[in-house]
JSON list of C-alpha atoms and ligand atoms in Angstrom, two decimals:
[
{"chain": "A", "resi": 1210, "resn": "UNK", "atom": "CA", "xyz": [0.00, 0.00, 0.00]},
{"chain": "A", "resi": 1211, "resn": "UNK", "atom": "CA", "xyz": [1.33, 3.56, -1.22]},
{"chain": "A", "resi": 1212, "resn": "UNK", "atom": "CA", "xyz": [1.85, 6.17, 1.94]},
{"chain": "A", "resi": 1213, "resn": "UNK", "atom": "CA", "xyz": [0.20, 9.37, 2.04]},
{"chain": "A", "resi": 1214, "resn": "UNK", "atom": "CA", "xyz": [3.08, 11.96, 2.84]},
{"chain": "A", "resi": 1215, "resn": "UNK", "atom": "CA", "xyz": [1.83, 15.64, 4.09]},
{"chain": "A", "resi": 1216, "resn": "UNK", "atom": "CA", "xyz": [4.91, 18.00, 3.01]},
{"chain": "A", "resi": 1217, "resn": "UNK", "atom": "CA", "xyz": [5.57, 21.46, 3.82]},
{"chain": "A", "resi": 1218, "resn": "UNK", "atom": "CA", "xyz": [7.95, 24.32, 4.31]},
{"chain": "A", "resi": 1219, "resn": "UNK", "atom": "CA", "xyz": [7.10, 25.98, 7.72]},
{"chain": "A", "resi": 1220, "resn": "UNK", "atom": "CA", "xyz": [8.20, 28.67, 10.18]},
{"chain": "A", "resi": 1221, "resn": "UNK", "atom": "CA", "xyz": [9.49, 27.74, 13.73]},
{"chain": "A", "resi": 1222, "resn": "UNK", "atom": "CA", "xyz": [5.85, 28.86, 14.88]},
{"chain": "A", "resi": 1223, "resn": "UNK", "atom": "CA", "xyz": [4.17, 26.65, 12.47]},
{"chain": "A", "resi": 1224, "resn": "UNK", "atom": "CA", "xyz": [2.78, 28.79, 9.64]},
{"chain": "A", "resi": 1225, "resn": "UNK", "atom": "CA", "xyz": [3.40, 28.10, 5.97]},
{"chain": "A", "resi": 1226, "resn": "UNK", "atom": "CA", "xyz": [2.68, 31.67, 4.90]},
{"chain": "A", "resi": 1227, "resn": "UNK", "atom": "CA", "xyz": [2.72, 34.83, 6.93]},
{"chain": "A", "resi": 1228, "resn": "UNK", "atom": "CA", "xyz": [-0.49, 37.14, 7.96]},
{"chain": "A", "resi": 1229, "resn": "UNK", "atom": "CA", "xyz": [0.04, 38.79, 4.45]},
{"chain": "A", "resi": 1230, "resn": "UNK", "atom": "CA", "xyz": [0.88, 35.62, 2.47]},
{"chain": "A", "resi": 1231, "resn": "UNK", "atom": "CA", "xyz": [4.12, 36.24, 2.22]},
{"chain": "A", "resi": 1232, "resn": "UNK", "atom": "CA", "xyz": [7.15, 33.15, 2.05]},
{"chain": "A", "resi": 1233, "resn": "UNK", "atom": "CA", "xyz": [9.84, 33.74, 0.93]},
{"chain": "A", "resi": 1234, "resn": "UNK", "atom": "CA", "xyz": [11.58, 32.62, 3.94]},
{"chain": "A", "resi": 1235, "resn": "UNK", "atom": "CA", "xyz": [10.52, 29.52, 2.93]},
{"chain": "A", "resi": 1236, "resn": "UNK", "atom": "CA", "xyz": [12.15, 29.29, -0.57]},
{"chain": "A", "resi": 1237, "resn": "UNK", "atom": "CA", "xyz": [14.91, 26.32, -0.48]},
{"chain": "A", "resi": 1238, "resn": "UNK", "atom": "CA", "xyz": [18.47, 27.41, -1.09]},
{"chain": "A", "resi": 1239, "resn": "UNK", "atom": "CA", "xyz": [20.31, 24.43, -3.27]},
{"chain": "A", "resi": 1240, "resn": "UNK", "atom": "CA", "xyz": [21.79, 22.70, -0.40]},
{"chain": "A", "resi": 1241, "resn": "UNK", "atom": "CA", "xyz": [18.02, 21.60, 0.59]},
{"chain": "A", "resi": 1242, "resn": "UNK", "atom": "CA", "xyz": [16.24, 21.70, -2.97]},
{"chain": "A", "resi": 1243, "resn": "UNK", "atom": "CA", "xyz": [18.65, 19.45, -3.78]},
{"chain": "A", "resi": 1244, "resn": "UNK", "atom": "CA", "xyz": [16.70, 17.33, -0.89]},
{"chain": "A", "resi": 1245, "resn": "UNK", "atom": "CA", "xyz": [13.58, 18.15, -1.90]},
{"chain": "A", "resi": 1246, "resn": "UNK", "atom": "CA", "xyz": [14.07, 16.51, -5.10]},
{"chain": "A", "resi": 1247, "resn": "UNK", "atom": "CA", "xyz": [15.11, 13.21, -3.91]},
{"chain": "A", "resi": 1248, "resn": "UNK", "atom": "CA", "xyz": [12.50, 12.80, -1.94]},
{"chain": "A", "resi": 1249, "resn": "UNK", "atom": "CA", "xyz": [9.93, 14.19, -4.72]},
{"chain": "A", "resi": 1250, "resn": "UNK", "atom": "CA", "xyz": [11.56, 12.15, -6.84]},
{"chain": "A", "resi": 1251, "resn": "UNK", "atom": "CA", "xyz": [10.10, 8.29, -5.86]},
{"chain": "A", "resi": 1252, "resn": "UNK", "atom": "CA", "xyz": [6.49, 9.83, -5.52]},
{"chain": "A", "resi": 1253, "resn": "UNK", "atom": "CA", "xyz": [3.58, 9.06, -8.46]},
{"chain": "A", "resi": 1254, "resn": "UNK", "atom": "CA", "xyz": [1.17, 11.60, -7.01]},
{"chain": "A", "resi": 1255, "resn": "UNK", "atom": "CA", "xyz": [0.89, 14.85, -5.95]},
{"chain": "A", "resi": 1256, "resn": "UNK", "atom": "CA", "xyz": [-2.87, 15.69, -4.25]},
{"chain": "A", "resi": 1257, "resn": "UNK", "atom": "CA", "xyz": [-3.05, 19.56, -4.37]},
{"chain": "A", "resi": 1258, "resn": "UNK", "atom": "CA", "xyz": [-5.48, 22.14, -2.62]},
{"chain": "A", "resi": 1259, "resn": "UNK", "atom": "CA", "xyz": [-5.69, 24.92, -5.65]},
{"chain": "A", "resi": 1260, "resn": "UNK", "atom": "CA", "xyz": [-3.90, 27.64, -4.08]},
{"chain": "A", "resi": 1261, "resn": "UNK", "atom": "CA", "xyz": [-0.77, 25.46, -3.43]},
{"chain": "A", "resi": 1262, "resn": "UNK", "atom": "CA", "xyz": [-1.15, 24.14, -7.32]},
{"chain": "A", "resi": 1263, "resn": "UNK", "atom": "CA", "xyz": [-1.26, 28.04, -8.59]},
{"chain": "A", "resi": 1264, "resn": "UNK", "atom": "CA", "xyz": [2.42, 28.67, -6.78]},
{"chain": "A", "resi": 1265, "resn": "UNK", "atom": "CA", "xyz": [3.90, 25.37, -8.53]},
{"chain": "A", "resi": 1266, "resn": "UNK", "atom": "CA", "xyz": [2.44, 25.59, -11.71]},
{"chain": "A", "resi": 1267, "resn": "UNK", "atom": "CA", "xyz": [5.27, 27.60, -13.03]},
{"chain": "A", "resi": 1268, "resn": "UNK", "atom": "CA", "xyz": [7.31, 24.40, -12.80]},
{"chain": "A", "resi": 1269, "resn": "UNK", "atom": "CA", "xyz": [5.75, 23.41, -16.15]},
{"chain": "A", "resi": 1270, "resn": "UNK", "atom": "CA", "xyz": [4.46, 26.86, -17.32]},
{"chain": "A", "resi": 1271, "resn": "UNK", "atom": "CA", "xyz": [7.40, 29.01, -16.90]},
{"chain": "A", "resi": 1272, "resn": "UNK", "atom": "CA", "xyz": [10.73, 27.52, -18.34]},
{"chain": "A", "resi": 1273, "resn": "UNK", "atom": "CA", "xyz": [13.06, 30.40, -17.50]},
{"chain": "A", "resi": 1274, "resn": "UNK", "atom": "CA", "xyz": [12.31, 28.93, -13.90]},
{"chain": "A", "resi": 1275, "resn": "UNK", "atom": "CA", "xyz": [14.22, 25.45, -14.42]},
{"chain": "A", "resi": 1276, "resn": "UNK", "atom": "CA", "xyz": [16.95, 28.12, -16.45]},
{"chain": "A", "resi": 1277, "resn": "UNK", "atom": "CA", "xyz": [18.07, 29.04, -12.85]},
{"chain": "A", "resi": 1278, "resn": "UNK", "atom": "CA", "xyz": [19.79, 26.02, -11.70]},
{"chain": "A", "resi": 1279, "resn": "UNK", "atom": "CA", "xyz": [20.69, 22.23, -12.72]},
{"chain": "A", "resi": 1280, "resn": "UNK", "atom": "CA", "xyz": [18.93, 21.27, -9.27]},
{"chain": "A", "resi": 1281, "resn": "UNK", "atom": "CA", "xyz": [16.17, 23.68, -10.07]},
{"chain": "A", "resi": 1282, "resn": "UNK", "atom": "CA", "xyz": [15.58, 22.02, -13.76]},
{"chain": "A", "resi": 1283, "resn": "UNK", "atom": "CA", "xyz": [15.99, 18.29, -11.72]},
{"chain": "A", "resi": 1284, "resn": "UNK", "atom": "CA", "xyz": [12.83, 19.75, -9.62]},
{"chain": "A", "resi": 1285, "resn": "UNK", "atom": "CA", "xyz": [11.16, 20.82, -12.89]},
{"chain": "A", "resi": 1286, "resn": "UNK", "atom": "CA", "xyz": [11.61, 17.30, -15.01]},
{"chain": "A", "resi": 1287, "resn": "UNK", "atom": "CA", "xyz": [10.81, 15.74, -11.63]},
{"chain": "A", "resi": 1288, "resn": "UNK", "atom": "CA", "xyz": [7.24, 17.95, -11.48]},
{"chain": "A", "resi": 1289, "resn": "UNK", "atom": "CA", "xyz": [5.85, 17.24, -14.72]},
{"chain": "A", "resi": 1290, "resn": "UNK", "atom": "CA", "xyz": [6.48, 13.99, -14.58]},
{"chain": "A", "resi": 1291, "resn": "UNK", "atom": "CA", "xyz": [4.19, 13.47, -11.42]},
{"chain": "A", "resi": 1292, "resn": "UNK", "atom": "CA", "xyz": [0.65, 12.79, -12.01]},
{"chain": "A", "resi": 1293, "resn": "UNK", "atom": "CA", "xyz": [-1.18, 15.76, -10.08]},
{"chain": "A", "resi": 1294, "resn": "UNK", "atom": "CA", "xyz": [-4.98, 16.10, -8.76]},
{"chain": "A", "resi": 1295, "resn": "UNK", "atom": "CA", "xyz": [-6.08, 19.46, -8.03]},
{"chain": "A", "resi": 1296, "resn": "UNK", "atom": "CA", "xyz": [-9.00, 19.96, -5.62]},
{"chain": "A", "resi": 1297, "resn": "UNK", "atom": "CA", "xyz": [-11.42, 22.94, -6.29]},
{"chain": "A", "resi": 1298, "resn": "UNK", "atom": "CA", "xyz": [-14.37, 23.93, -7.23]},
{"chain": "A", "resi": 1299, "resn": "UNK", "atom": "CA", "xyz": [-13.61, 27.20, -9.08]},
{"chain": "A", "resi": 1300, "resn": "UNK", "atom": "CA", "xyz": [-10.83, 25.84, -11.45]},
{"chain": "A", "resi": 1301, "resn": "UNK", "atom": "CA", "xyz": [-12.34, 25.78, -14.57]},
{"chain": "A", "resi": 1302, "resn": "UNK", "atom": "CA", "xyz": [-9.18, 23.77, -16.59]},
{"chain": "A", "resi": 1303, "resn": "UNK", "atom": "CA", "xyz": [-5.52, 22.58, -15.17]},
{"chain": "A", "resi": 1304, "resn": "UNK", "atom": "CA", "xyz": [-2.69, 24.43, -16.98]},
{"chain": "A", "resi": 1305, "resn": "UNK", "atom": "CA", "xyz": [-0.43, 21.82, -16.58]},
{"chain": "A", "resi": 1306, "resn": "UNK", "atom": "CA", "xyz": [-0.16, 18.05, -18.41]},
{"chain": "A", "resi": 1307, "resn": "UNK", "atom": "CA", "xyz": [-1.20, 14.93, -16.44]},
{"chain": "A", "resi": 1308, "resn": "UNK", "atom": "CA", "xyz": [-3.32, 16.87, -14.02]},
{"chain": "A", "resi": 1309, "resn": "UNK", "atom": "CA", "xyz": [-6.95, 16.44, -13.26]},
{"chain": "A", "resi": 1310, "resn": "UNK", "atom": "CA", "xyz": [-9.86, 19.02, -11.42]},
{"chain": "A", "resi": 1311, "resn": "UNK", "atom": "CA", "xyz": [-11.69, 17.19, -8.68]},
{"chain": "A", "resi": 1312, "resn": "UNK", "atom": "CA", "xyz": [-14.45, 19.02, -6.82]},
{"chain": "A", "resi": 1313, "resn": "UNK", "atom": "CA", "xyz": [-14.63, 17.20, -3.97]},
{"chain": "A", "resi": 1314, "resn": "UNK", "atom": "CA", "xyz": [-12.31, 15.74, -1.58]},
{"chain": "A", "resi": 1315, "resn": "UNK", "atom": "CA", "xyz": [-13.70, 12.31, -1.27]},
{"chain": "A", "resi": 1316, "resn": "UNK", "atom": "CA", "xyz": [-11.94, 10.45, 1.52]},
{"chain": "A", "resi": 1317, "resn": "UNK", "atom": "CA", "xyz": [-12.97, 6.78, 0.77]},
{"chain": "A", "resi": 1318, "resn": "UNK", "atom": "CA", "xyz": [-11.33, 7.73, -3.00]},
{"chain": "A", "resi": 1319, "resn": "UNK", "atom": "CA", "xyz": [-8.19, 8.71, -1.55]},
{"chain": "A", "resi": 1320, "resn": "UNK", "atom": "CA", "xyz": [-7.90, 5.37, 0.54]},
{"chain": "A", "resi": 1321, "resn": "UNK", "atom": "CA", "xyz": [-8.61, 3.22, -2.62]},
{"chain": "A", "resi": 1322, "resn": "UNK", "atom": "CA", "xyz": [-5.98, 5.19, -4.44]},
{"chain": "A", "resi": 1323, "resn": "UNK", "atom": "CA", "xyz": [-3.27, 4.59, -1.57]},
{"chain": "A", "resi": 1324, "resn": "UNK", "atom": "CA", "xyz": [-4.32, 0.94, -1.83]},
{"chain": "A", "resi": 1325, "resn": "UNK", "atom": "CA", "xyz": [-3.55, 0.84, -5.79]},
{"chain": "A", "resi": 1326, "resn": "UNK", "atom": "CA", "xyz": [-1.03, 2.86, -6.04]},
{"chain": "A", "resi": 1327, "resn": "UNK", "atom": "CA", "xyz": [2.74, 1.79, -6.84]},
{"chain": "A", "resi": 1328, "resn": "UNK", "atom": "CA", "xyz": [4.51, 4.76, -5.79]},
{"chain": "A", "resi": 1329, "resn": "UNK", "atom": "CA", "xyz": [3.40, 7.50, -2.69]},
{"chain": "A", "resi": 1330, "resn": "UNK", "atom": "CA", "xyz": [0.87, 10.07, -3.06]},
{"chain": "A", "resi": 1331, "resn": "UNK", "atom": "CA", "xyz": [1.90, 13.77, -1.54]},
{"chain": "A", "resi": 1332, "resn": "UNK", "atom": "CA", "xyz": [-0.82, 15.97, -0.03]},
{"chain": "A", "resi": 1333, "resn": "UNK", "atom": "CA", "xyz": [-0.55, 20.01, -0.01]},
{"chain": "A", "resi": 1334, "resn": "UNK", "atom": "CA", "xyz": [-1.52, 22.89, 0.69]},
{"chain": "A", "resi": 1335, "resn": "UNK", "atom": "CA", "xyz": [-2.89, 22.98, 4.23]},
{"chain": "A", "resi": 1336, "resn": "UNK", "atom": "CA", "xyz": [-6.22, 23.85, 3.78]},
{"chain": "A", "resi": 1337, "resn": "UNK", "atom": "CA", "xyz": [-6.67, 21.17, 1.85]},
{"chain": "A", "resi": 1338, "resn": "UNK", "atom": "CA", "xyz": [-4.29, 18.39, 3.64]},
{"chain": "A", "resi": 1339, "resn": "UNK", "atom": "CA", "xyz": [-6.71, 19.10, 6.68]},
{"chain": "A", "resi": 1340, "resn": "UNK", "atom": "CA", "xyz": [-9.55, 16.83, 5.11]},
{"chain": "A", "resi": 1341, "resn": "UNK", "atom": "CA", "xyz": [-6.87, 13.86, 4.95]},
{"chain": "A", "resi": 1342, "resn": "UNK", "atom": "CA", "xyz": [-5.45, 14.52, 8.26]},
{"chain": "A", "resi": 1343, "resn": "UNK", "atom": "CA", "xyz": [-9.06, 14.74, 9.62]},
{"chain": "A", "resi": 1344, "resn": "UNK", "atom": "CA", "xyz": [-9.64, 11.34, 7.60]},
{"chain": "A", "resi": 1345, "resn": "UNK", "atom": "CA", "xyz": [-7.24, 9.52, 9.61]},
{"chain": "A", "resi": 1346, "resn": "UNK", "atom": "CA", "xyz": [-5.12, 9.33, 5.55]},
{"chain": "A", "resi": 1347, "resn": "UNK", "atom": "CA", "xyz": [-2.06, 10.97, 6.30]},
{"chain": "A", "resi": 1348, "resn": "UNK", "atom": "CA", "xyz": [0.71, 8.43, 7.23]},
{"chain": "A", "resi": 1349, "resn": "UNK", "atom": "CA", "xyz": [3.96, 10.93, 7.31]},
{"chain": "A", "resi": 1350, "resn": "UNK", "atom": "CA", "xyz": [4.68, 14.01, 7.98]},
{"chain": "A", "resi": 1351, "resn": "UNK", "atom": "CA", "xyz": [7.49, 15.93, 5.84]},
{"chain": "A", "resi": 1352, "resn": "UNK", "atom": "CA", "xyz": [8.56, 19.07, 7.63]},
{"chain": "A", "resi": 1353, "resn": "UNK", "atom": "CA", "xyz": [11.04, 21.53, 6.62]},
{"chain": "A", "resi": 1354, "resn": "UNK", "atom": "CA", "xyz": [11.34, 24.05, 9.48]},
{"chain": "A", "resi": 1355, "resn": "UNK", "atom": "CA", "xyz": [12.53, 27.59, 8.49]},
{"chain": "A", "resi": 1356, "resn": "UNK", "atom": "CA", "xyz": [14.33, 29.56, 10.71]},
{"chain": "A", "resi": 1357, "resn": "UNK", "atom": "CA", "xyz": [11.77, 32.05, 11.13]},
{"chain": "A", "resi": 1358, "resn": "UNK", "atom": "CA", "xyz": [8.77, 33.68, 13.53]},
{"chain": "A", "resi": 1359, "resn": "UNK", "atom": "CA", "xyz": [6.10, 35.14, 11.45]},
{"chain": "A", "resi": 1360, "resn": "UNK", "atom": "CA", "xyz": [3.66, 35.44, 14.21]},
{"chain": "A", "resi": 1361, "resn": "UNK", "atom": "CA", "xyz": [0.51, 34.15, 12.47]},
{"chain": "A", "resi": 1362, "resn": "UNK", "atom": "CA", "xyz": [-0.55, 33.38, 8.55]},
{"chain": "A", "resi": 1363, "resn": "UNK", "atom": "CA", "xyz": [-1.82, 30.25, 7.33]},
{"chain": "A", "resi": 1364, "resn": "UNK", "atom": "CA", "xyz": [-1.05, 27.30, 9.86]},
{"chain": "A", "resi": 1365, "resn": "UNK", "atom": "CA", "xyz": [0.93, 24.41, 8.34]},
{"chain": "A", "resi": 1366, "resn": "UNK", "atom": "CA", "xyz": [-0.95, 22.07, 10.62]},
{"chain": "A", "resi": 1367, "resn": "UNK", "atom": "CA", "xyz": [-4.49, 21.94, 11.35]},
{"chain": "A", "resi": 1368, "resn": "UNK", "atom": "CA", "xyz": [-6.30, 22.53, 15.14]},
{"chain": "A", "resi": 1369, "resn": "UNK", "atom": "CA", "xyz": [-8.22, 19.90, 16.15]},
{"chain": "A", "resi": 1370, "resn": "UNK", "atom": "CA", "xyz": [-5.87, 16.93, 14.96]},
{"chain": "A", "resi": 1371, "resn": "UNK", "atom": "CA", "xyz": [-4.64, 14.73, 18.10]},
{"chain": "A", "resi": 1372, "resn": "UNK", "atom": "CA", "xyz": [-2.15, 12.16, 16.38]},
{"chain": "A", "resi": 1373, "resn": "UNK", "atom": "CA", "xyz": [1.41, 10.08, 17.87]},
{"chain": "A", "resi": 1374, "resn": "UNK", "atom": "CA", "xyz": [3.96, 10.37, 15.90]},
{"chain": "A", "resi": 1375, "resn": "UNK", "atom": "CA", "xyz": [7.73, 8.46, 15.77]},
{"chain": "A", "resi": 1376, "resn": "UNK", "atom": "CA", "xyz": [10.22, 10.02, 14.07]},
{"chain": "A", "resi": 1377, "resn": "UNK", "atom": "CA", "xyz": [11.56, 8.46, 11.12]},
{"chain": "A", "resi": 1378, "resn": "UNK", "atom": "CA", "xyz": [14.07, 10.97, 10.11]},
{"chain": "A", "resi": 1379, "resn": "UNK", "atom": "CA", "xyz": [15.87, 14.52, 10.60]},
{"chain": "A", "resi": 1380, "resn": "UNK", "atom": "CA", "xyz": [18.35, 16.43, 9.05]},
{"chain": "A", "resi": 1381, "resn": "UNK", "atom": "CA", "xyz": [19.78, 20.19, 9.43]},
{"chain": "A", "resi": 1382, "resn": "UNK", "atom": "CA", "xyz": [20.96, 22.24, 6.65]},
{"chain": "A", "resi": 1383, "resn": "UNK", "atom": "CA", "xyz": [23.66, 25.03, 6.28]},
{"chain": "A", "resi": 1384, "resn": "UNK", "atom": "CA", "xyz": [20.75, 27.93, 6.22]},
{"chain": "A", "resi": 1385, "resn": "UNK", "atom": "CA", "xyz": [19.26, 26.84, 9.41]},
{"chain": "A", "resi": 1386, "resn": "UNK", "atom": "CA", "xyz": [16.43, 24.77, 7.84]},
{"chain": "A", "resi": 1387, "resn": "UNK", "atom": "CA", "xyz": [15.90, 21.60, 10.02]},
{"chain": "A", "resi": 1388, "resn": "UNK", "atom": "CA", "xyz": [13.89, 18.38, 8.35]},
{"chain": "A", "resi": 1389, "resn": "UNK", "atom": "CA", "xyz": [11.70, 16.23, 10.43]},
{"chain": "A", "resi": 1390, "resn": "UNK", "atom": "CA", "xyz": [9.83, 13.56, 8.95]},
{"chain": "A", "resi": 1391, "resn": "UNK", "atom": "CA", "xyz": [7.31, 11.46, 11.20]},
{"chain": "A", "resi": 1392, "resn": "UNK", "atom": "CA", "xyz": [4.91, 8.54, 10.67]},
{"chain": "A", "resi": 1393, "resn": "UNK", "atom": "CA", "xyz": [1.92, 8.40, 12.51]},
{"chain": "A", "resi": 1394, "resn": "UNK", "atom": "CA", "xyz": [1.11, 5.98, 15.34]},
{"chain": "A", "resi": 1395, "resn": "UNK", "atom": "CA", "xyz": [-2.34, 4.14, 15.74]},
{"chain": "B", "resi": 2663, "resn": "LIG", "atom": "N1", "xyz": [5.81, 27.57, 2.89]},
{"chain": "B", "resi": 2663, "resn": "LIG", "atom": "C1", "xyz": [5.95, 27.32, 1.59]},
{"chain": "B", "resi": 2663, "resn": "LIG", "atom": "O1", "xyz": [6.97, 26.79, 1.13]},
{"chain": "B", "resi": 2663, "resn": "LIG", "atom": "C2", "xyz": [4.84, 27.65, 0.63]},
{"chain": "B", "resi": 2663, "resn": "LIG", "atom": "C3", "xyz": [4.97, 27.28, -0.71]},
{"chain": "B", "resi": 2663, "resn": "LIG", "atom": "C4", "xyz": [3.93, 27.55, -1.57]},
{"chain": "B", "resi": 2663, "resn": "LIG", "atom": "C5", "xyz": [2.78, 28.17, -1.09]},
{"chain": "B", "resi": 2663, "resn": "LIG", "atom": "N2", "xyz": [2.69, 28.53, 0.21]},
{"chain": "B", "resi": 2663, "resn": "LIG", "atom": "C6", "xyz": [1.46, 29.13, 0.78]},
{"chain": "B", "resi": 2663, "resn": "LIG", "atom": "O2", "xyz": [0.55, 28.08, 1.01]},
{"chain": "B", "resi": 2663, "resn": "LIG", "atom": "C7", "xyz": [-0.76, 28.50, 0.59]},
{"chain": "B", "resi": 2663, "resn": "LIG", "atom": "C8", "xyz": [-1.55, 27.30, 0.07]},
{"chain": "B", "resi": 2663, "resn": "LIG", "atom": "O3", "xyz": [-2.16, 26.62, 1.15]},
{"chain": "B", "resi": 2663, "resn": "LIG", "atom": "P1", "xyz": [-3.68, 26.89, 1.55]},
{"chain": "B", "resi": 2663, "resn": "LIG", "atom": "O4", "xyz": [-3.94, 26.07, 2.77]},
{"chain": "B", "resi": 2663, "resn": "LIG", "atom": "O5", "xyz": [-3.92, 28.35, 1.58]},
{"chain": "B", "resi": 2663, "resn": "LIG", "atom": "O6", "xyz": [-4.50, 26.39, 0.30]},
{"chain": "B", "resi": 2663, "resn": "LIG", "atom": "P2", "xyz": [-4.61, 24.96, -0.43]},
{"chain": "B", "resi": 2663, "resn": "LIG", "atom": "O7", "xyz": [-4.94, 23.89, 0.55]},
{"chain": "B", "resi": 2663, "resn": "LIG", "atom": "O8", "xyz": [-3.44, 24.77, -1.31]},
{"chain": "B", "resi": 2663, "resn": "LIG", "atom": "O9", "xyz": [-5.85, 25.26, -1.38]},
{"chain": "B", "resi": 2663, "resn": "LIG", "atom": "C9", "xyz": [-7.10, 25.61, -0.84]},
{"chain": "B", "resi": 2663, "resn": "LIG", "atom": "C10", "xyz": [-8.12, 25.46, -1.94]},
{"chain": "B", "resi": 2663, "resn": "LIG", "atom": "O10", "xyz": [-8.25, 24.08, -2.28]},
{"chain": "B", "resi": 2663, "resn": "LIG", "atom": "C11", "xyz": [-9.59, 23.78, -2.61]},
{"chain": "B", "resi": 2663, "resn": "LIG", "atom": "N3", "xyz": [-10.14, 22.85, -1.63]},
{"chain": "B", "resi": 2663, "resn": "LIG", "atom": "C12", "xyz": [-9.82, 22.72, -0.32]},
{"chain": "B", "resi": 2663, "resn": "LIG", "atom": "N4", "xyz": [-10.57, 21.75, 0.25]},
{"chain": "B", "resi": 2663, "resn": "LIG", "atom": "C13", "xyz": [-11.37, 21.26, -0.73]},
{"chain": "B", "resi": 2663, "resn": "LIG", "atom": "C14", "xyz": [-12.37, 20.25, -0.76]},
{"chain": "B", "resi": 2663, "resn": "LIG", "atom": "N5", "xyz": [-12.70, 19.55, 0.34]},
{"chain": "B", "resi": 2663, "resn": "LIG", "atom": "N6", "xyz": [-13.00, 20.01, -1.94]},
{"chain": "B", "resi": 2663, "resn": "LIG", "atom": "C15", "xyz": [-12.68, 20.71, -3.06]},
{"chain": "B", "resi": 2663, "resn": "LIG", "atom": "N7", "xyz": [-11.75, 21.70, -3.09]},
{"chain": "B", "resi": 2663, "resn": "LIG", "atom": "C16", "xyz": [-11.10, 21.96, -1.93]},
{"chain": "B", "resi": 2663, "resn": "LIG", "atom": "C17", "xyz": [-10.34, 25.10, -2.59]},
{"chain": "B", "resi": 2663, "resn": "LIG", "atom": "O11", "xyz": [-10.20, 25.64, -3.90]},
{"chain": "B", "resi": 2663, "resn": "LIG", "atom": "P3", "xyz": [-11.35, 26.55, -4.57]},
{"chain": "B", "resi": 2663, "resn": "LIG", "atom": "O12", "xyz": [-11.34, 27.84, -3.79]},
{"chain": "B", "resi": 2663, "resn": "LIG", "atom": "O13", "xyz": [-10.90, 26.71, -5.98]},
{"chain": "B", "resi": 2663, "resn": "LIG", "atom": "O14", "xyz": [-12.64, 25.79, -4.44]},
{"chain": "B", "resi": 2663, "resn": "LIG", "atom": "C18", "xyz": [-9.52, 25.91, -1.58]},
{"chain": "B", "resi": 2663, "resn": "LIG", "atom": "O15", "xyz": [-9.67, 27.31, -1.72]},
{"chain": "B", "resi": 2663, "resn": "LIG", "atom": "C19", "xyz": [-0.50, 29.49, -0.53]},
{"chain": "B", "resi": 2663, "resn": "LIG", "atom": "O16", "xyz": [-1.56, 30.40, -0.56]},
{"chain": "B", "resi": 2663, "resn": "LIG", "atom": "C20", "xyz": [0.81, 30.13, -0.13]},
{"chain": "B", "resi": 2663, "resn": "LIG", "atom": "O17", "xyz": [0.57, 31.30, 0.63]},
{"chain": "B", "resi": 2663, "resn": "LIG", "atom": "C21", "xyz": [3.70, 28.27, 1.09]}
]
């Protein structure tokens, strides 16, 4: 059975985006985009609340992006290649290849994909991960702390979610950034 993995960039006080939306503390210098893409790299499936989808559709849309960097075109070749399932209900049409709209998150469809699937299924933004952590779906956590307070904004974690954890893994970088990846406990 595939693992549902809940991944995010997040400030010491647990927000992925500040009160004004702002995160650019949160942008990945090489050392852990380089990271990022191995551990994007094994997944088939990328389950995406719309807002998170608009900020990483560029990775197919905007080619001077993947110009930056050899690690930055890795994340690119590594993106498209992903199947992708946006949740919304205002989307009218995906802008990217190998992506489809759904309207509803439909927990009972999400378990039957985790039981099919080859390869793990990634869940993003928030907003929307909160219906699979509410589900009982999510089976890691991926979390890349920032060295940062931002005081309040969007919370990378949802209230009202009780859950043991173990930790699987951790790992600090040379800009502060600190990786903690859990799996959830019955
Ligand atoms: N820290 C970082 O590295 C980083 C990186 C990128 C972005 N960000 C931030 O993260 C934010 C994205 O997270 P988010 O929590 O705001 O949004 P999100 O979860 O990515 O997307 C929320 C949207 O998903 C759709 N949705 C949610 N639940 C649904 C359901 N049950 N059924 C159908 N559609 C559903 C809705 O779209 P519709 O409104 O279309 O119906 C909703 O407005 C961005 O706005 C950005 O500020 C942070």
């Amino acid at each position: 059975m595939a693992k549902l993995i809940y991944s995010a960039i997040t400030s010491l006080d647990g927000y992925v985006a500040d009160v004004d939306g702002n995160f650019e503390w949160a942008v990945p210098d090489e050392e852990v985009h380089t990271f990022i893409n191995d551990l994007a790299r094994p997944v088939g499936t990328h389950l995406y609340g719309r807002r998170l989808y608009e900020t990483m559709v560029g990775w197919e849309t905007d080619p001077t992006l993947a110009d930056h960097s050899p690690v930055m075109r890795d994340f690119a070749e590594i993106w498209q290649a992903a199947d992708k399932i946006v949740y919304s209900k205002t989307l009218e049409t995906a802008s990217t290849a190998r992506t489809r709209i759904e309207r509803d998150f439909d927990p009972e469809a999400v378990r039957q994909m985790k039981s099919l699937a080859a390869r793990d299924l990634i869940v993003g933004g928030p907003e929307l991960a909160a219906h699979a952590f509410r589900a009982g779906l999510v089976d890691e956590y991926h979390l890349f702390v920032a060295p940062m307070v931002v005081g309040g904004g969007k919370q990378s974690l949802p209230d009202n979610v009780r859950q043991q954890l173990a930790l699987l893994d951790e790992r600090r970088f040379g800009n502060g950034m600190v990786y903690l990846a859990y799996r959830t406990r019955p």
